[in-house]
Amino acid sequence: IFLAFLAIISSLCFASDPSPLQDFCVADNVSNVFVNGFVCKNPEFVNADDFFFCGLNKPGDTSNPFSSKVTQANVAQIPGLNTLGVSLVRIDYAPGGLNPPHTHPRATEIIVVLKGTLYVGFVTSNTDNKLFSKVLNEGDVFVFPQGLIHFQFNHGPSNAVAFAGLGSQNPGTITIGNAVFGSKTPIPDDVLSKAFQLSKEIIDKLQAQFLPHN
């Protein structure tokens, strides 16, 4: 029993994206088999386009409430990333644009500013909840540790552009406001009111900003 327990703990400690056991494992997006990631396409049918993506040269549409846009290049866009443990995003920010507080449950992120100025930061876990923040200029790089809440804000007078690499083929994104106040089955007012020490009326107003039917 002890050895079985030790094996389970060890597997959890070293959990990460699947490691490749061959040159590549291009994702087969039409397979009905469910595995951790994607099953491999027959190598006989793999071609260069499976490792290619075009479009990160184009500015994203920032005409939304956050005035920012994340353009992803992960395994959903590049099947050849399957099992390789890496992906990329382009982030565009209008003046005042915000990539709101969010986490990537499966990836560390490293960001480089190509244009403009960004105020960025992340918050450590309980109980310290310490903010590490920095103003980044063109060419500056910053790292957001895996799973921690982080953000980027364009407080400059012009548009800003950044690229970020993430240590997962499919890092996932949990935007805090959307998840807490906009879950598809709403979290009950009683829970949120107690969690945030706010009245139910304020909770209702917050949910109204995020719930899809509003």
JSON list of C-alpha atoms in Angstrom, two decimals:
[
{"chain": "A", "resi": 1, "resn": "ILE", "atom": "CA", "xyz": [0.00, 0.00, 0.00]},
{"chain": "A", "resi": 2, "resn": "PHE", "atom": "CA", "xyz": [2.83, 2.37, 0.88]},
{"chain": "A", "resi": 3, "resn": "LEU", "atom": "CA", "xyz": [4.58, 1.71, -2.44]},
{"chain": "A", "resi": 4, "resn": "ALA", "atom": "CA", "xyz": [1.34, 2.30, -4.35]},
{"chain": "A", "resi": 5, "resn": "PHE", "atom": "CA", "xyz": [0.79, 5.55, -2.47]},
{"chain": "A", "resi": 6, "resn": "LEU", "atom": "CA", "xyz": [4.38, 6.62, -3.18]},
{"chain": "A", "resi": 7, "resn": "ALA", "atom": "CA", "xyz": [3.93, 5.88, -6.89]},
{"chain": "A", "resi": 8, "resn": "ILE", "atom": "CA", "xyz": [0.77, 8.01, -7.04]},
{"chain": "A", "resi": 9, "resn": "ILE", "atom": "CA", "xyz": [2.42, 10.95, -5.23]},
{"chain": "A", "resi": 10, "resn": "SER", "atom": "CA", "xyz": [5.48, 10.72, -7.49]},
{"chain": "A", "resi": 11, "resn": "SER", "atom": "CA", "xyz": [3.35, 10.80, -10.61]},
{"chain": "A", "resi": 12, "resn": "LEU", "atom": "CA", "xyz": [1.54, 13.89, -9.34]},
{"chain": "A", "resi": 13, "resn": "CYS", "atom": "CA", "xyz": [4.79, 15.65, -8.47]},
{"chain": "A", "resi": 14, "resn": "PHE", "atom": "CA", "xyz": [6.10, 15.21, -12.00]},
{"chain": "A", "resi": 15, "resn": "ALA", "atom": "CA", "xyz": [2.83, 15.85, -13.84]},
{"chain": "A", "resi": 16, "resn": "SER", "atom": "CA", "xyz": [3.23, 17.92, -17.00]},
{"chain": "A", "resi": 17, "resn": "ASP", "atom": "CA", "xyz": [2.31, 17.93, -20.66]},
{"chain": "A", "resi": 18, "resn": "PRO", "atom": "CA", "xyz": [2.82, 14.49, -22.26]},
{"chain": "A", "resi": 19, "resn": "SER", "atom": "CA", "xyz": [6.41, 13.94, -23.39]},
{"chain": "A", "resi": 20, "resn": "PRO", "atom": "CA", "xyz": [6.96, 12.85, -26.99]},
{"chain": "A", "resi": 21, "resn": "LEU", "atom": "CA", "xyz": [8.15, 9.30, -27.52]},
{"chain": "A", "resi": 22, "resn": "GLN", "atom": "CA", "xyz": [8.77, 9.86, -31.21]},
{"chain": "A", "resi": 23, "resn": "ASP", "atom": "CA", "xyz": [9.80, 12.74, -33.47]},
{"chain": "A", "resi": 24, "resn": "PHE", "atom": "CA", "xyz": [6.28, 14.19, -33.38]},
{"chain": "A", "resi": 25, "resn": "CYS", "atom": "CA", "xyz": [2.68, 13.31, -32.54]},
{"chain": "A", "resi": 26, "resn": "VAL", "atom": "CA", "xyz": [0.57, 15.60, -34.72]},
{"chain": "A", "resi": 27, "resn": "ALA", "atom": "CA", "xyz": [-2.90, 15.97, -33.20]},
{"chain": "A", "resi": 28, "resn": "ASP", "atom": "CA", "xyz": [-5.64, 14.03, -34.94]},
{"chain": "A", "resi": 29, "resn": "ASN", "atom": "CA", "xyz": [-8.52, 16.47, -34.49]},
{"chain": "A", "resi": 30, "resn": "VAL", "atom": "CA", "xyz": [-11.13, 14.15, -36.06]},
{"chain": "A", "resi": 31, "resn": "SER", "atom": "CA", "xyz": [-10.51, 11.17, -33.79]},
{"chain": "A", "resi": 32, "resn": "ASN", "atom": "CA", "xyz": [-13.27, 10.15, -31.36]},
{"chain": "A", "resi": 33, "resn": "VAL", "atom": "CA", "xyz": [-10.72, 8.69, -28.92]},
{"chain": "A", "resi": 34, "resn": "PHE", "atom": "CA", "xyz": [-10.28, 10.72, -25.72]},
{"chain": "A", "resi": 35, "resn": "VAL", "atom": "CA", "xyz": [-6.80, 10.82, -24.21]},
{"chain": "A", "resi": 36, "resn": "ASN", "atom": "CA", "xyz": [-4.72, 13.31, -22.22]},
{"chain": "A", "resi": 37, "resn": "GLY", "atom": "CA", "xyz": [-4.06, 15.63, -25.15]},
{"chain": "A", "resi": 38, "resn": "PHE", "atom": "CA", "xyz": [-4.75, 14.28, -28.61]},
{"chain": "A", "resi": 39, "resn": "VAL", "atom": "CA", "xyz": [-4.10, 10.98, -30.34]},
{"chain": "A", "resi": 40, "resn": "CYS", "atom": "CA", "xyz": [-1.48, 10.99, -33.09]},
{"chain": "A", "resi": 41, "resn": "LYS", "atom": "CA", "xyz": [-2.26, 11.39, -36.74]},
{"chain": "A", "resi": 42, "resn": "ASN", "atom": "CA", "xyz": [-0.80, 8.66, -38.95]},
{"chain": "A", "resi": 43, "resn": "PRO", "atom": "CA", "xyz": [2.70, 9.98, -39.83]},
{"chain": "A", "resi": 44, "resn": "GLU", "atom": "CA", "xyz": [2.07, 9.02, -43.44]},
{"chain": "A", "resi": 45, "resn": "PHE", "atom": "CA", "xyz": [-0.54, 11.80, -43.63]},
{"chain": "A", "resi": 46, "resn": "VAL", "atom": "CA", "xyz": [1.47, 14.50, -41.82]},
{"chain": "A", "resi": 47, "resn": "ASN", "atom": "CA", "xyz": [2.70, 17.49, -43.84]},
{"chain": "A", "resi": 48, "resn": "ALA", "atom": "CA", "xyz": [4.41, 20.83, -43.20]},
{"chain": "A", "resi": 49, "resn": "ASP", "atom": "CA", "xyz": [1.09, 22.64, -42.70]},
{"chain": "A", "resi": 50, "resn": "ASP", "atom": "CA", "xyz": [0.58, 20.63, -39.49]},
{"chain": "A", "resi": 51, "resn": "PHE", "atom": "CA", "xyz": [3.48, 22.63, -37.99]},
{"chain": "A", "resi": 52, "resn": "PHE", "atom": "CA", "xyz": [2.51, 26.01, -39.46]},
{"chain": "A", "resi": 53, "resn": "PHE", "atom": "CA", "xyz": [0.33, 28.94, -38.42]},
{"chain": "A", "resi": 54, "resn": "CYS", "atom": "CA", "xyz": [-0.14, 32.27, -40.15]},
{"chain": "A", "resi": 55, "resn": "GLY", "atom": "CA", "xyz": [-1.60, 35.39, -38.59]},
{"chain": "A", "resi": 56, "resn": "LEU", "atom": "CA", "xyz": [0.44, 36.62, -35.63]},
{"chain": "A", "resi": 57, "resn": "ASN", "atom": "CA", "xyz": [1.57, 39.56, -37.79]},
{"chain": "A", "resi": 58, "resn": "LYS", "atom": "CA", "xyz": [-2.00, 40.92, -37.80]},
{"chain": "A", "resi": 59, "resn": "PRO", "atom": "CA", "xyz": [-3.25, 43.23, -35.01]},
{"chain": "A", "resi": 60, "resn": "GLY", "atom": "CA", "xyz": [-6.04, 41.77, -32.91]},
{"chain": "A", "resi": 61, "resn": "ASP", "atom": "CA", "xyz": [-9.43, 43.49, -32.62]},
{"chain": "A", "resi": 62, "resn": "THR", "atom": "CA", "xyz": [-9.40, 45.44, -29.35]},
{"chain": "A", "resi": 63, "resn": "SER", "atom": "CA", "xyz": [-12.95, 46.79, -29.67]},
{"chain": "A", "resi": 64, "resn": "ASN", "atom": "CA", "xyz": [-14.25, 45.00, -26.58]},
{"chain": "A", "resi": 65, "resn": "PRO", "atom": "CA", "xyz": [-14.81, 45.97, -22.92]},
{"chain": "A", "resi": 66, "resn": "PHE", "atom": "CA", "xyz": [-11.20, 45.17, -21.98]},
{"chain": "A", "resi": 67, "resn": "SER", "atom": "CA", "xyz": [-9.68, 46.93, -25.03]},
{"chain": "A", "resi": 68, "resn": "SER", "atom": "CA", "xyz": [-7.33, 43.98, -25.55]},
{"chain": "A", "resi": 69, "resn": "LYS", "atom": "CA", "xyz": [-7.15, 40.89, -27.72]},
{"chain": "A", "resi": 70, "resn": "VAL", "atom": "CA", "xyz": [-5.25, 37.62, -27.29]},
{"chain": "A", "resi": 71, "resn": "THR", "atom": "CA", "xyz": [-4.49, 35.74, -30.51]},
{"chain": "A", "resi": 72, "resn": "GLN", "atom": "CA", "xyz": [-3.54, 32.16, -29.71]},
{"chain": "A", "resi": 73, "resn": "ALA", "atom": "CA", "xyz": [-1.17, 29.75, -31.42]},
{"chain": "A", "resi": 74, "resn": "ASN", "atom": "CA", "xyz": [-1.58, 26.55, -29.44]},
{"chain": "A", "resi": 75, "resn": "VAL", "atom": "CA", "xyz": [-2.39, 22.95, -30.36]},
{"chain": "A", "resi": 76, "resn": "ALA", "atom": "CA", "xyz": [-5.86, 23.99, -31.54]},
{"chain": "A", "resi": 77, "resn": "GLN", "atom": "CA", "xyz": [-4.25, 26.09, -34.28]},
{"chain": "A", "resi": 78, "resn": "ILE", "atom": "CA", "xyz": [-1.03, 24.07, -34.77]},
{"chain": "A", "resi": 79, "resn": "PRO", "atom": "CA", "xyz": [-1.67, 20.30, -34.51]},
{"chain": "A", "resi": 80, "resn": "GLY", "atom": "CA", "xyz": [2.07, 19.64, -34.58]},
{"chain": "A", "resi": 81, "resn": "LEU", "atom": "CA", "xyz": [2.40, 21.12, -31.07]},
{"chain": "A", "resi": 82, "resn": "ASN", "atom": "CA", "xyz": [0.76, 18.03, -29.58]},
{"chain": "A", "resi": 83, "resn": "THR", "atom": "CA", "xyz": [3.03, 16.57, -26.82]},
{"chain": "A", "resi": 84, "resn": "LEU", "atom": "CA", "xyz": [5.67, 19.28, -27.34]},
{"chain": "A", "resi": 85, "resn": "GLY", "atom": "CA", "xyz": [4.75, 21.33, -24.25]},
{"chain": "A", "resi": 86, "resn": "VAL", "atom": "CA", "xyz": [4.89, 24.83, -25.73]},
{"chain": "A", "resi": 87, "resn": "SER", "atom": "CA", "xyz": [2.60, 27.43, -27.32]},
{"chain": "A", "resi": 88, "resn": "LEU", "atom": "CA", "xyz": [2.52, 31.12, -28.19]},
{"chain": "A", "resi": 89, "resn": "VAL", "atom": "CA", "xyz": [0.16, 34.10, -28.08]},
{"chain": "A", "resi": 90, "resn": "ARG", "atom": "CA", "xyz": [0.09, 37.63, -29.43]},
{"chain": "A", "resi": 91, "resn": "ILE", "atom": "CA", "xyz": [-1.59, 40.22, -27.21]},
{"chain": "A", "resi": 92, "resn": "ASP", "atom": "CA", "xyz": [-2.78, 43.60, -28.53]},
{"chain": "A", "resi": 93, "resn": "TYR", "atom": "CA", "xyz": [-3.75, 46.44, -26.21]},
{"chain": "A", "resi": 94, "resn": "ALA", "atom": "CA", "xyz": [-5.45, 49.74, -27.06]},
{"chain": "A", "resi": 95, "resn": "PRO", "atom": "CA", "xyz": [-4.54, 52.68, -24.78]},
{"chain": "A", "resi": 96, "resn": "GLY", "atom": "CA", "xyz": [-5.93, 51.71, -21.39]},
{"chain": "A", "resi": 97, "resn": "GLY", "atom": "CA", "xyz": [-6.28, 48.12, -22.56]},
{"chain": "A", "resi": 98, "resn": "LEU", "atom": "CA", "xyz": [-6.19, 45.35, -19.97]},
{"chain": "A", "resi": 99, "resn": "ASN", "atom": "CA", "xyz": [-5.55, 41.62, -20.15]},
{"chain": "A", "resi": 100, "resn": "PRO", "atom": "CA", "xyz": [-7.58, 41.08, -16.98]},
{"chain": "A", "resi": 101, "resn": "PRO", "atom": "CA", "xyz": [-6.46, 39.01, -13.97]},
{"chain": "A", "resi": 102, "resn": "HIS", "atom": "CA", "xyz": [-6.32, 35.37, -15.01]},
{"chain": "A", "resi": 103, "resn": "THR", "atom": "CA", "xyz": [-4.39, 32.15, -14.52]},
{"chain": "A", "resi": 104, "resn": "HIS", "atom": "CA", "xyz": [-2.97, 29.42, -16.75]},
{"chain": "A", "resi": 105, "resn": "PRO", "atom": "CA", "xyz": [-3.49, 26.18, -14.82]},
{"chain": "A", "resi": 106, "resn": "ARG", "atom": "CA", "xyz": [-1.06, 24.21, -16.99]},
{"chain": "A", "resi": 107, "resn": "ALA", "atom": "CA", "xyz": [1.70, 26.65, -17.94]},
{"chain": "A", "resi": 108, "resn": "THR", "atom": "CA", "xyz": [4.31, 29.17, -16.93]},
{"chain": "A", "resi": 109, "resn": "GLU", "atom": "CA", "xyz": [4.26, 32.25, -19.18]},
{"chain": "A", "resi": 110, "resn": "ILE", "atom": "CA", "xyz": [7.10, 34.46, -20.39]},
{"chain": "A", "resi": 111, "resn": "ILE", "atom": "CA", "xyz": [6.17, 37.74, -22.07]},
{"chain": "A", "resi": 112, "resn": "VAL", "atom": "CA", "xyz": [8.16, 40.19, -24.20]},
{"chain": "A", "resi": 113, "resn": "VAL", "atom": "CA", "xyz": [6.94, 43.68, -25.11]},
{"chain": "A", "resi": 114, "resn": "LEU", "atom": "CA", "xyz": [7.36, 44.52, -28.80]},
{"chain": "A", "resi": 115, "resn": "LYS", "atom": "CA", "xyz": [5.62, 47.88, -28.78]},
{"chain": "A", "resi": 116, "resn": "GLY", "atom": "CA", "xyz": [4.46, 50.33, -26.13]},
{"chain": "A", "resi": 117, "resn": "THR", "atom": "CA", "xyz": [4.59, 50.17, -22.34]},
{"chain": "A", "resi": 118, "resn": "LEU", "atom": "CA", "xyz": [2.87, 47.67, -20.06]},
{"chain": "A", "resi": 119, "resn": "TYR", "atom": "CA", "xyz": [2.31, 47.49, -16.32]},
{"chain": "A", "resi": 120, "resn": "VAL", "atom": "CA", "xyz": [2.33, 43.79, -15.44]},
{"chain": "A", "resi": 121, "resn": "GLY", "atom": "CA", "xyz": [2.19, 41.73, -12.29]},
{"chain": "A", "resi": 122, "resn": "PHE", "atom": "CA", "xyz": [1.30, 38.49, -10.54]},
{"chain": "A", "resi": 123, "resn": "VAL", "atom": "CA", "xyz": [0.10, 37.62, -7.04]},
{"chain": "A", "resi": 124, "resn": "THR", "atom": "CA", "xyz": [1.52, 34.79, -4.95]},
{"chain": "A", "resi": 125, "resn": "SER", "atom": "CA", "xyz": [-0.66, 32.14, -3.35]},
{"chain": "A", "resi": 126, "resn": "ASN", "atom": "CA", "xyz": [-2.25, 32.22, 0.11]},
{"chain": "A", "resi": 127, "resn": "THR", "atom": "CA", "xyz": [-1.44, 33.39, 2.67]},
{"chain": "A", "resi": 128, "resn": "ASP", "atom": "CA", "xyz": [1.13, 35.92, 1.49]},
{"chain": "A", "resi": 129, "resn": "ASN", "atom": "CA", "xyz": [-0.81, 37.15, -1.57]},
{"chain": "A", "resi": 130, "resn": "LYS", "atom": "CA", "xyz": [2.19, 39.31, -2.46]},
{"chain": "A", "resi": 131, "resn": "LEU", "atom": "CA", "xyz": [2.08, 41.38, -5.65]},
{"chain": "A", "resi": 132, "resn": "PHE", "atom": "CA", "xyz": [5.16, 41.33, -7.87]},
{"chain": "A", "resi": 133, "resn": "SER", "atom": "CA", "xyz": [4.78, 44.04, -10.52]},
{"chain": "A", "resi": 134, "resn": "LYS", "atom": "CA", "xyz": [6.88, 45.90, -13.06]},
{"chain": "A", "resi": 135, "resn": "VAL", "atom": "CA", "xyz": [6.59, 48.49, -15.82]},
{"chain": "A", "resi": 136, "resn": "LEU", "atom": "CA", "xyz": [7.83, 46.94, -19.07]},
{"chain": "A", "resi": 137, "resn": "ASN", "atom": "CA", "xyz": [9.12, 48.86, -22.07]},
{"chain": "A", "resi": 138, "resn": "GLU", "atom": "CA", "xyz": [9.92, 47.62, -25.56]},
{"chain": "A", "resi": 139, "resn": "GLY", "atom": "CA", "xyz": [12.21, 44.60, -25.43]},
{"chain": "A", "resi": 140, "resn": "ASP", "atom": "CA", "xyz": [11.60, 43.93, -21.73]},
{"chain": "A", "resi": 141, "resn": "VAL", "atom": "CA", "xyz": [10.73, 40.41, -20.56]},
{"chain": "A", "resi": 142, "resn": "PHE", "atom": "CA", "xyz": [8.74, 39.20, -17.54]},
{"chain": "A", "resi": 143, "resn": "VAL", "atom": "CA", "xyz": [7.77, 35.75, -16.23]},
{"chain": "A", "resi": 144, "resn": "PHE", "atom": "CA", "xyz": [4.44, 34.68, -14.70]},
{"chain": "A", "resi": 145, "resn": "PRO", "atom": "CA", "xyz": [4.78, 31.44, -12.68]},
{"chain": "A", "resi": 146, "resn": "GLN", "atom": "CA", "xyz": [2.40, 28.61, -13.46]},
{"chain": "A", "resi": 147, "resn": "GLY", "atom": "CA", "xyz": [-1.06, 28.84, -11.93]},
{"chain": "A", "resi": 148, "resn": "LEU", "atom": "CA", "xyz": [-0.66, 32.29, -10.34]},
{"chain": "A", "resi": 149, "resn": "ILE", "atom": "CA", "xyz": [-3.08, 35.15, -11.01]},
{"chain": "A", "resi": 150, "resn": "HIS", "atom": "CA", "xyz": [-1.50, 37.73, -13.31]},
{"chain": "A", "resi": 151, "resn": "PHE", "atom": "CA", "xyz": [-2.40, 40.65, -15.58]},
{"chain": "A", "resi": 152, "resn": "GLN", "atom": "CA", "xyz": [-1.08, 43.18, -18.11]},
{"chain": "A", "resi": 153, "resn": "PHE", "atom": "CA", "xyz": [-2.27, 46.78, -18.42]},
{"chain": "A", "resi": 154, "resn": "ASN", "atom": "CA", "xyz": [-1.39, 49.32, -21.13]},
{"chain": "A", "resi": 155, "resn": "HIS", "atom": "CA", "xyz": [-1.07, 52.61, -19.28]},
{"chain": "A", "resi": 156, "resn": "GLY", "atom": "CA", "xyz": [0.72, 54.33, -22.16]},
{"chain": "A", "resi": 157, "resn": "PRO", "atom": "CA", "xyz": [-0.76, 56.78, -24.68]},
{"chain": "A", "resi": 158, "resn": "SER", "atom": "CA", "xyz": [-0.52, 54.46, -27.70]},
{"chain": "A", "resi": 159, "resn": "ASN", "atom": "CA", "xyz": [-1.25, 50.88, -28.71]},
{"chain": "A", "resi": 160, "resn": "ALA", "atom": "CA", "xyz": [0.92, 48.14, -27.22]},
{"chain": "A", "resi": 161, "resn": "VAL", "atom": "CA", "xyz": [1.85, 44.68, -28.52]},
{"chain": "A", "resi": 162, "resn": "ALA", "atom": "CA", "xyz": [3.38, 41.75, -26.68]},
{"chain": "A", "resi": 163, "resn": "PHE", "atom": "CA", "xyz": [4.21, 38.14, -27.48]},
{"chain": "A", "resi": 164, "resn": "ALA", "atom": "CA", "xyz": [4.16, 35.42, -24.84]},
{"chain": "A", "resi": 165, "resn": "GLY", "atom": "CA", "xyz": [5.43, 31.86, -24.76]},
{"chain": "A", "resi": 166, "resn": "LEU", "atom": "CA", "xyz": [3.68, 29.31, -22.56]},
{"chain": "A", "resi": 167, "resn": "GLY", "atom": "CA", "xyz": [4.98, 25.99, -21.29]},
{"chain": "A", "resi": 168, "resn": "SER", "atom": "CA", "xyz": [2.09, 23.87, -22.49]},
{"chain": "A", "resi": 169, "resn": "GLN", "atom": "CA", "xyz": [0.54, 22.91, -25.81]},
{"chain": "A", "resi": 170, "resn": "ASN", "atom": "CA", "xyz": [-2.80, 23.88, -24.25]},
{"chain": "A", "resi": 171, "resn": "PRO", "atom": "CA", "xyz": [-2.18, 26.11, -21.21]},
{"chain": "A", "resi": 172, "resn": "GLY", "atom": "CA", "xyz": [-5.82, 26.92, -20.49]},
{"chain": "A", "resi": 173, "resn": "THR", "atom": "CA", "xyz": [-7.01, 30.31, -19.26]},
{"chain": "A", "resi": 174, "resn": "ILE", "atom": "CA", "xyz": [-9.21, 31.05, -16.25]},
{"chain": "A", "resi": 175, "resn": "THR", "atom": "CA", "xyz": [-10.23, 34.72, -16.26]},
{"chain": "A", "resi": 176, "resn": "ILE", "atom": "CA", "xyz": [-11.14, 35.44, -12.66]},
{"chain": "A", "resi": 177, "resn": "GLY", "atom": "CA", "xyz": [-14.09, 37.77, -13.22]},
{"chain": "A", "resi": 178, "resn": "ASN", "atom": "CA", "xyz": [-15.67, 35.55, -15.87]},
{"chain": "A", "resi": 179, "resn": "ALA", "atom": "CA", "xyz": [-15.20, 32.37, -13.85]},
{"chain": "A", "resi": 180, "resn": "VAL", "atom": "CA", "xyz": [-16.49, 33.74, -10.55]},
{"chain": "A", "resi": 181, "resn": "PHE", "atom": "CA", "xyz": [-19.28, 36.05, -11.71]},
{"chain": "A", "resi": 182, "resn": "GLY", "atom": "CA", "xyz": [-20.09, 34.60, -15.13]},
{"chain": "A", "resi": 183, "resn": "SER", "atom": "CA", "xyz": [-20.17, 30.83, -14.64]},
{"chain": "A", "resi": 184, "resn": "LYS", "atom": "CA", "xyz": [-22.79, 29.22, -16.88]},
{"chain": "A", "resi": 185, "resn": "THR", "atom": "CA", "xyz": [-24.62, 27.95, -13.82]},
{"chain": "A", "resi": 186, "resn": "PRO", "atom": "CA", "xyz": [-24.30, 31.02, -11.55]},
{"chain": "A", "resi": 187, "resn": "ILE", "atom": "CA", "xyz": [-22.61, 30.58, -8.20]},
{"chain": "A", "resi": 188, "resn": "PRO", "atom": "CA", "xyz": [-25.29, 31.33, -5.57]},
{"chain": "A", "resi": 189, "resn": "ASP", "atom": "CA", "xyz": [-25.45, 34.87, -4.18]},
{"chain": "A", "resi": 190, "resn": "ASP", "atom": "CA", "xyz": [-25.04, 33.51, -0.64]},
{"chain": "A", "resi": 191, "resn": "VAL", "atom": "CA", "xyz": [-21.69, 31.98, -1.54]},
{"chain": "A", "resi": 192, "resn": "LEU", "atom": "CA", "xyz": [-20.30, 35.01, -3.37]},
{"chain": "A", "resi": 193, "resn": "SER", "atom": "CA", "xyz": [-21.66, 37.49, -0.83]},
{"chain": "A", "resi": 194, "resn": "LYS", "atom": "CA", "xyz": [-19.87, 35.71, 2.01]},
{"chain": "A", "resi": 195, "resn": "ALA", "atom": "CA", "xyz": [-16.70, 35.07, -0.02]},
{"chain": "A", "resi": 196, "resn": "PHE", "atom": "CA", "xyz": [-16.25, 38.71, -1.03]},
{"chain": "A", "resi": 197, "resn": "GLN", "atom": "CA", "xyz": [-17.91, 40.27, 2.04]},
{"chain": "A", "resi": 198, "resn": "LEU", "atom": "CA", "xyz": [-20.32, 42.21, -0.20]},
{"chain": "A", "resi": 199, "resn": "SER", "atom": "CA", "xyz": [-24.08, 42.63, -0.22]},
{"chain": "A", "resi": 200, "resn": "LYS", "atom": "CA", "xyz": [-26.19, 40.43, -2.49]},
{"chain": "A", "resi": 201, "resn": "GLU", "atom": "CA", "xyz": [-27.23, 43.56, -4.40]},
{"chain": "A", "resi": 202, "resn": "ILE", "atom": "CA", "xyz": [-23.60, 44.29, -5.34]},
{"chain": "A", "resi": 203, "resn": "ILE", "atom": "CA", "xyz": [-23.05, 40.63, -6.26]},
{"chain": "A", "resi": 204, "resn": "ASP", "atom": "CA", "xyz": [-26.09, 40.80, -8.56]},
{"chain": "A", "resi": 205, "resn": "LYS", "atom": "CA", "xyz": [-24.64, 43.89, -10.26]},
{"chain": "A", "resi": 206, "resn": "LEU", "atom": "CA", "xyz": [-21.29, 42.17, -10.74]},
{"chain": "A", "resi": 207, "resn": "GLN", "atom": "CA", "xyz": [-22.93, 39.06, -12.17]},
{"chain": "A", "resi": 208, "resn": "ALA", "atom": "CA", "xyz": [-24.93, 41.23, -14.56]},
{"chain": "A", "resi": 209, "resn": "GLN", "atom": "CA", "xyz": [-21.65, 42.35, -16.14]},
{"chain": "A", "resi": 210, "resn": "PHE", "atom": "CA", "xyz": [-20.49, 38.80, -16.85]},
{"chain": "A", "resi": 211, "resn": "LEU", "atom": "CA", "xyz": [-23.42, 36.41, -17.20]},
{"chain": "A", "resi": 212, "resn": "PRO", "atom": "CA", "xyz": [-24.01, 35.48, -20.89]},
{"chain": "A", "resi": 213, "resn": "HIS", "atom": "CA", "xyz": [-27.76, 36.12, -20.81]},
{"chain": "A", "resi": 214, "resn": "ASN", "atom": "CA", "xyz": [-27.16, 39.69, -19.65]}
]
